[in-house]
């Protein structure tokens, strides 16, 4: 299996990118694919490890060595079959996943890891191109009905799995289009929306019903749902955004990333939006928050024509290499540079925004920061200490708050009288994904808290098995099996 | 009294080996002296026997002599008829008078019933005071019974009648429930000979049996024997000789032989016996030793009218199968008889006599030594060693040896020796065997293919594959590689998945069986290099009455490779068209809805149907599982096969038909091995065929290529089975068939008893319910379960490579990630997370120890427990050679272990001498343990001298019973240097140690190694399997200091996947069995018990300790600590972390530090200390063997594991107060009194001042390993370099003992005027050995056997000049010594990798097998060499180059100068002509390596 000496012969290669000037002129994806022969070589780099740590590092439990080998052999149909057996939507993860698998790749101990994610994307794309991916409706129906609330990756994955088990699945989405954050949170330059559409078309063909523009909890109540369906799966995400409750936070120009990005996406997709226009054009933009959303804000601001873009992160700058206490194969907190970063941004670390300053019109004109240090406190926790005399004022027309999320929205959950965990997520354990209410399940960010797409799909799949089991007394839907690498 | 089974100990696994011999007078001279000379043989072979814990009781010895007619006449009150007209029974009787009378009466009654005259009894005078305590406890009362031959009765009928009477008396008495019934035994009952034997040391035989000392007690012949038994509770009746034979060796195929004999009984009919025939059944009594069983069959064959030599030819045939040059009549005889009797296979030198003929046969492998001398005054002396009787050199007519498969026979009546070919010619010409075979024996290959039946399966391929439990891994890792390469795939790093009964996943029944393998008491074989002695062909069809010899007996169907294709099977189905072999196909099906009852009913029905078919004339039964569907499940083929086989036995029809299995189940070699092992005669794996065909279709292969792929697969399985057979020392599938050489683990005894009778199962487990449940689970999955769209049809697998949804592995991403983080950053908490992951038995049922928990807590403060620094001194790292792992990884372990006072192990690869000395920074890269494995790589005097412990690797957990191979490309200059071999020349580790074919050989090697380093402990590494306890007892008696019991799951650089998974047992069973047996036999105190095999945590260590281990080995875990990530590619040289690789680029990636290993050992010791504190042990010593601190876990919901009964593991042997549970004393120092000390006393000037010194000593065969001690002293002072050439010269006169010149080092010259025994120059390390015919001899040197078998084994340098013939396996694994010899036996120069051998005379078969390096010059005037050469990769060249001629000339000149060889003289005198008759033998690999080295040297020089 695999090419025994492949890793000694070939270097890691991933897709290229169009030049910055060119790609920032529009919102299209800008990768330049590899030749098929090169991808096969990349597959050949996989060592077919006795213990494939990648397979453990992947929250989906993707059978990475197996599909790598199939790619190396040029058996793209088989690769797609293997890949889809654990991952409903590899075209999403192949583009958007931060690839914990690659951090856990054995080759990564002392070489560049196998370019697993890119291989995954290529498997998915070749499968679409060659028609290997077909609607797979169930052969028999159980006549059980399931409502899935939310059409993000968790909801979609749960829907597809439960439909495969023969249940009738209805997905509710309050927006007018399906996809959740995939569609409205993630900019097109990372995921063109046709990618979502072609998958949704397949899901519909398989028999899943999508009801959009309906806000469950408002337009339809929990009781009505329970009456109509045999089970309900909450996949509404962790929609509560974290704010920045400091002086001037209400100034015009202090904008939540999750207001900024959806509007931009709607504009790109020519969808209507109701709020005021938010644009970075000709503005001094400061993106507060150094995560993926922050990065998306940077790329979007760049494309909107910002005058300048700064990025603040309260944590210290991580090293590009692994920290000693997060050795291979664990997921390391290290400095990551996204394509948006590369398009031009000044990144600042160990910096905290103290207050926003407005101009006479009540619009943001500047903000004040202070440098911080992290010190071990008395309770053995790291504590934030401001550096004296490090205050600095930055001219700023638009501050984008990309500070993460604080948990599930409460409305529907409260109607179901669900309990929450201490982090504000709907309470349900991985043993069965069932909430404190019988027949009501939760998966994805709504259960787990904000996380990765790959986790959302994994949760959707796992939850589907348990929902199926709840309905039927047994389930033949696959589980990913144990073996997730713990997070340090 | 023999021990009863208890705990894990089973008496049936006891083994014995021994010394044997005979003397006879060709002239018919009778004397009492012969008795004493014969007994003297035994005394001189004492080192081949053993003494028990009481220091007095031997394992048994005895003597067979002519009936001393006149002596008896003088002793008896009643009249004796003339010689031959009466028989004497020597009878062992109960001591208690009342019981004795019962036995005597019973015997008399039976004799009278046969119409025989009982003349009277004589009480044999004995001296009980010589008995040891153990012997006295089981001593019988010995009396002799005299029975007259009725007038007119012929000798044979008289014999038959005695036989019937004896058998009936035995049955009656043994079934009588007398308390002393087991003492009753009749050692001999003959008109010609009588046997005196007992649980005696050889020197005590004549002291005990006063008859033997009486000068009137005279004989022409005397056959003697002494046992070395692995157990210490041997019995009187098992002492040898037996009635017709005695046996040195072991019958590996015993179980199969016995069960086949059982089935033949059904067909026995005889006019001599008439109705009485049922009274002699069973022919082979249960619970007797292998030798005793063989004797009983010999006896039966004699009753059929066959002669003793003919019987021996049937039972121990030559390797005729591949011998093309064999006389066609003899071949036909053997082929004919292979239809009647499978070989009794195993190492065997079998002296035999019926009083008229006395002789011996040797097994086909020549695995036991048998030397003989004929004197001019008419005596023949044969024994395991030469020099056991003093004979003046002038009196010697000739010395000879018994050759593999050959017979040595003396006709006492004619007073002459009959040559092998003469004996056999007369036997094979008695019937027209050739004609019979040609007409009757049908070969499958000769039957034409016809239209093949098209099977229309009721379910799709994938559905059926699912039902039969196929995973993608099965296809991609097992089946396809075999179809592509025609060989079994290789894996590495052991197995860390749970045994079948602990697995959550439905398992095939095969997985509950483990292959047994040979260790110590008999050797595994090398079916690759010694192919000519192996054979996997089988004959199918009906057996016939053994009492007849007719043409119909060989009316059989012969299959060359019994793994057959669908087409072949169809041919067999149709074969009746060609007449003769009626077949019937029986379905192995049951209705799934009926569950376990249905399964049981179906099995019963199968047997009934089979019997009916047989009654209707069917002789080939095809058990088929074709046709499963949603209502029908398949019976596991193994279950059906075994049950039908045994069921037919019960119904007395087993011998009437053969069984063919047509099944979708078998896919791995192990599966096939089991089917044959439980009685199948051919197997068609049709689903595998289909899968290969489907794959071929997918790959668009042609029809021919598909056929080829299937044939490849079948071939690979055939080879694999051969390997499985060879592992336990069996050469032919005919003997292996039905031999059940497996242990069952995890099936309960009622199922085993019913379906797999005579198979061992010791810890219970699942019943038929669970077996059925596993089938039902798979059935549901295949036929009922709804496969969610998008899911994979076949499961991925995960047995060989970890997968989330696959089988559990102890080392998984989580445990490895934690362990590596813990040791790198020294984080105790992270270690805890690791240990929990390994130990969390409630969640992951991985091991047997996972089912155990600590109990009987008696806490003490942690501080009171001995410190970790003390504990780690008991820790060792596993044997991994430099070569299998990189220099960096190897030295890292050594440095770490030396830092903490533990021990690292060199593995079998030698060690660079620079590592023996500490570095400037104080670190020490020296491995404390130096391993001696079968390849003997780099094993020199200096290497051994620098060891604290020397480990003899008898077996390796990952592949017990197998050898290994380091391919040429991996042998770089550095590895070649440490292994004393040639760069780029492949190195083979043979499956056996060629100097250990039996327990007494191991004892010899231990003696050799103790001589080579008297300070080092000798450690013998065994692998856990049933019977390892008795082997350990034997090893303890053989004087080992440490016994290591390895688990089956140990890591390895490379092993066939079958062995990785299916051979050997978990160490929990092995260590417990060893502890129990050693304690029971009061042998525990003499040895240190060590345990290894996937030890990973302090908890593991604690459990091993409580079960009896006191030292602990770790291999995989410290490697993981050093960076290993279980890549499992060790065999591919591509280890990406620089551990198991020699690639310089990859080696750079090694990032392990000694600290990491130290941290690991520290963490484990600390965890152990915490457990000790809880249990209340202050020291490990206190803790050893305290099994009461363990109990079985109570939390168990696992449906399979619930049936396990671990009480045998937790059994505590009741022993007298004060018996030791751990090592408390040292072994006796046997080297004391060695002749080396006498020499040393006179050799001071040479040893300490390098002055040339010459000395002379007498020598005898009891002087063993001469030279090793002195060489050890030289190595201590001068290191590898030794002394300057010829500094110390010692001349010995006489017959040297075994291992003469072993490990002798440079500067030392040893000369023998006389002859030597086996293992001459073992591990020769630079010394010069000269063995010459003494002055005064009248025989020709090139016809005289002057030295024994296995000369120069593993020699690395030095010279040997041998003025005569050597035995088998000359220069085996020589890698640097130069030798001149005047002729050699079979398998010469086997595995040789370097050095030069000059052979001036005849050579045996299979010359140069596995020879990859070195050069031979063979004098071959009659151009016979080419026929003897076994190896295509050898170039046979003329000696042309000046260099070659010069070297050859020089060696001949040396030979002449040292030995005065007349042959050398003749050749030198006529050099110009004679050099043309020399052939240079040059291995191709070596030739290319030399070219490559030369090129490299040029580059370096430029």
PDB file of C-alpha atoms in Angstrom, chain A residues 82-165:
ATOM      1  CA  UNK A  82     -13.372   6.222   1.159  1.00  0.00           C
ATOM      2  CA  UNK A  83     -13.423   9.946   1.819  1.00  0.00           C
ATOM      3  CA  UNK A  84     -17.187  10.205   1.711  1.00  0.00           C
ATOM      4  CA  UNK A  85     -17.542   7.284   4.062  1.00  0.00           C
ATOM      5  CA  UNK A  86     -16.445   9.521   6.911  1.00  0.00           C
ATOM      6  CA  UNK A  87     -16.989  13.011   5.582  1.00  0.00           C
ATOM      7  CA  UNK A  88     -20.217  14.204   4.024  1.00  0.00           C
ATOM      8  CA  UNK A  89     -18.744  17.387   2.646  1.00  0.00           C
ATOM      9  CA  UNK A  90     -15.069  17.118   1.824  1.00  0.00           C
ATOM     10  CA  UNK A  91     -15.378  20.026  -0.572  1.00  0.00           C
ATOM     11  CA  UNK A  92     -15.929  22.265   2.458  1.00  0.00           C
ATOM     12  CA  UNK A  93     -13.260  20.835   4.713  1.00  0.00           C
ATOM     13  CA  UNK A  94     -10.870  20.509   1.793  1.00  0.00           C
ATOM     14  CA  UNK A  95     -11.014  24.276   1.505  1.00  0.00           C
ATOM     15  CA  UNK A  96     -11.625  25.532   4.981  1.00  0.00           C
ATOM     16  CA  UNK A  97     -10.227  23.130   7.536  1.00  0.00           C
ATOM     17  CA  UNK A  98      -7.183  24.222   9.521  1.00  0.00           C
ATOM     18  CA  UNK A  99      -6.152  20.587   9.088  1.00  0.00           C
ATOM     19  CA  UNK A 100      -5.415  19.207  12.517  1.00  0.00           C
ATOM     20  CA  UNK A 101      -4.654  16.020  10.585  1.00  0.00           C
ATOM     21  CA  UNK A 102      -1.615  17.643   9.090  1.00  0.00           C
ATOM     22  CA  UNK A 103      -0.429  18.780  12.503  1.00  0.00           C
ATOM     23  CA  UNK A 104      -0.681  15.153  13.590  1.00  0.00           C
ATOM     24  CA  UNK A 105       0.870  13.716  10.439  1.00  0.00           C
ATOM     25  CA  UNK A 106       3.835  11.514  11.317  1.00  0.00           C
ATOM     26  CA  UNK A 107       5.856  12.997   8.529  1.00  0.00           C
ATOM     27  CA  UNK A 108       5.328  16.315  10.274  1.00  0.00           C
ATOM     28  CA  UNK A 109       7.602  15.216  13.110  1.00  0.00           C
ATOM     29  CA  UNK A 110      10.611  16.155  11.121  1.00  0.00           C
ATOM     30  CA  UNK A 111       9.432  17.037   7.612  1.00  0.00           C
ATOM     31  CA  UNK A 112       6.599  18.899   5.997  1.00  0.00           C
ATOM     32  CA  UNK A 113       3.481  16.882   6.566  1.00  0.00           C
ATOM     33  CA  UNK A 114       1.527  15.268   3.787  1.00  0.00           C
ATOM     34  CA  UNK A 115      -0.727  17.841   2.129  1.00  0.00           C
ATOM     35  CA  UNK A 116      -3.774  15.964   3.266  1.00  0.00           C
ATOM     36  CA  UNK A 117      -6.243  18.776   3.031  1.00  0.00           C
ATOM     37  CA  UNK A 118      -5.353  19.602  -0.504  1.00  0.00           C
ATOM     38  CA  UNK A 119      -5.566  15.960  -1.489  1.00  0.00           C
ATOM     39  CA  UNK A 120      -8.982  15.888   0.108  1.00  0.00           C
ATOM     40  CA  UNK A 121     -10.129  18.879  -1.874  1.00  0.00           C
ATOM     41  CA  UNK A 122      -8.870  17.333  -5.059  1.00  0.00           C
ATOM     42  CA  UNK A 123     -10.613  14.066  -4.368  1.00  0.00           C
ATOM     43  CA  UNK A 124     -13.844  15.933  -3.816  1.00  0.00           C
ATOM     44  CA  UNK A 125     -13.491  18.108  -6.888  1.00  0.00           C
ATOM     45  CA  UNK A 126     -12.479  15.260  -9.131  1.00  0.00           C
ATOM     46  CA  UNK A 127     -15.425  13.276  -7.826  1.00  0.00           C
ATOM     47  CA  UNK A 128     -17.825  16.081  -8.684  1.00  0.00           C
ATOM     48  CA  UNK A 129     -16.210  16.567 -12.016  1.00  0.00           C
ATOM     49  CA  UNK A 130     -16.326  12.907 -12.955  1.00  0.00           C
ATOM     50  CA  UNK A 131     -19.764  12.294 -11.588  1.00  0.00           C
ATOM     51  CA  UNK A 132     -18.673   9.933  -8.831  1.00  0.00           C
ATOM     52  CA  UNK A 133     -20.845  11.803  -6.402  1.00  0.00           C
ATOM     53  CA  UNK A 134     -24.420  10.926  -6.926  1.00  0.00           C
ATOM     54  CA  UNK A 135     -27.518  11.354  -4.892  1.00  0.00           C
ATOM     55  CA  UNK A 136     -27.847   8.271  -2.719  1.00  0.00           C
ATOM     56  CA  UNK A 137     -31.423   8.181  -1.523  1.00  0.00           C
ATOM     57  CA  UNK A 138     -32.282   5.471   0.941  1.00  0.00           C
ATOM     58  CA  UNK A 139     -33.822   2.297  -0.409  1.00  0.00           C
ATOM     59  CA  UNK A 140     -36.491   2.194   2.228  1.00  0.00           C
ATOM     60  CA  UNK A 141     -38.221   4.799   4.325  1.00  0.00           C
ATOM     61  CA  UNK A 142     -38.944   4.463   7.998  1.00  0.00           C
ATOM     62  CA  UNK A 143     -41.713   7.040   8.038  1.00  0.00           C
ATOM     63  CA  UNK A 144     -40.063   8.733  10.986  1.00  0.00           C
ATOM     64  CA  UNK A 145     -39.853  12.491  10.701  1.00  0.00           C
ATOM     65  CA  UNK A 146     -37.022  14.605  11.925  1.00  0.00           C
ATOM     66  CA  UNK A 147     -36.596  18.341  12.100  1.00  0.00           C
ATOM     67  CA  UNK A 148     -33.148  19.778  11.957  1.00  0.00           C
ATOM     68  CA  UNK A 149     -32.826  23.364  13.028  1.00  0.00           C
ATOM     69  CA  UNK A 150     -30.030  25.135  11.271  1.00  0.00           C
ATOM     70  CA  UNK A 151     -28.423  24.409   7.917  1.00  0.00           C
ATOM     71  CA  UNK A 152     -24.800  24.895   8.746  1.00  0.00           C
ATOM     72  CA  UNK A 153     -22.373  22.016   8.316  1.00  0.00           C
ATOM     73  CA  UNK A 154     -23.602  20.217  11.435  1.00  0.00           C
ATOM     74  CA  UNK A 155     -27.230  20.403  10.372  1.00  0.00           C
ATOM     75  CA  UNK A 156     -26.469  19.358   6.821  1.00  0.00           C
ATOM     76  CA  UNK A 157     -24.362  16.426   7.914  1.00  0.00           C
ATOM     77  CA  UNK A 158     -26.972  15.253  10.397  1.00  0.00           C
ATOM     78  CA  UNK A 159     -29.642  15.658   7.738  1.00  0.00           C
ATOM     79  CA  UNK A 160     -27.801  13.603   5.164  1.00  0.00           C
ATOM     80  CA  UNK A 161     -26.990  10.841   7.582  1.00  0.00           C
ATOM     81  CA  UNK A 162     -30.509  10.613   8.965  1.00  0.00           C
ATOM     82  CA  UNK A 163     -31.952  10.658   5.489  1.00  0.00           C
ATOM     83  CA  UNK A 164     -29.638   7.792   4.618  1.00  0.00           C
ATOM     84  CA  UNK A 165     -31.109   5.872   7.499  1.00  0.00           C
TER      85      UNK A 165
END
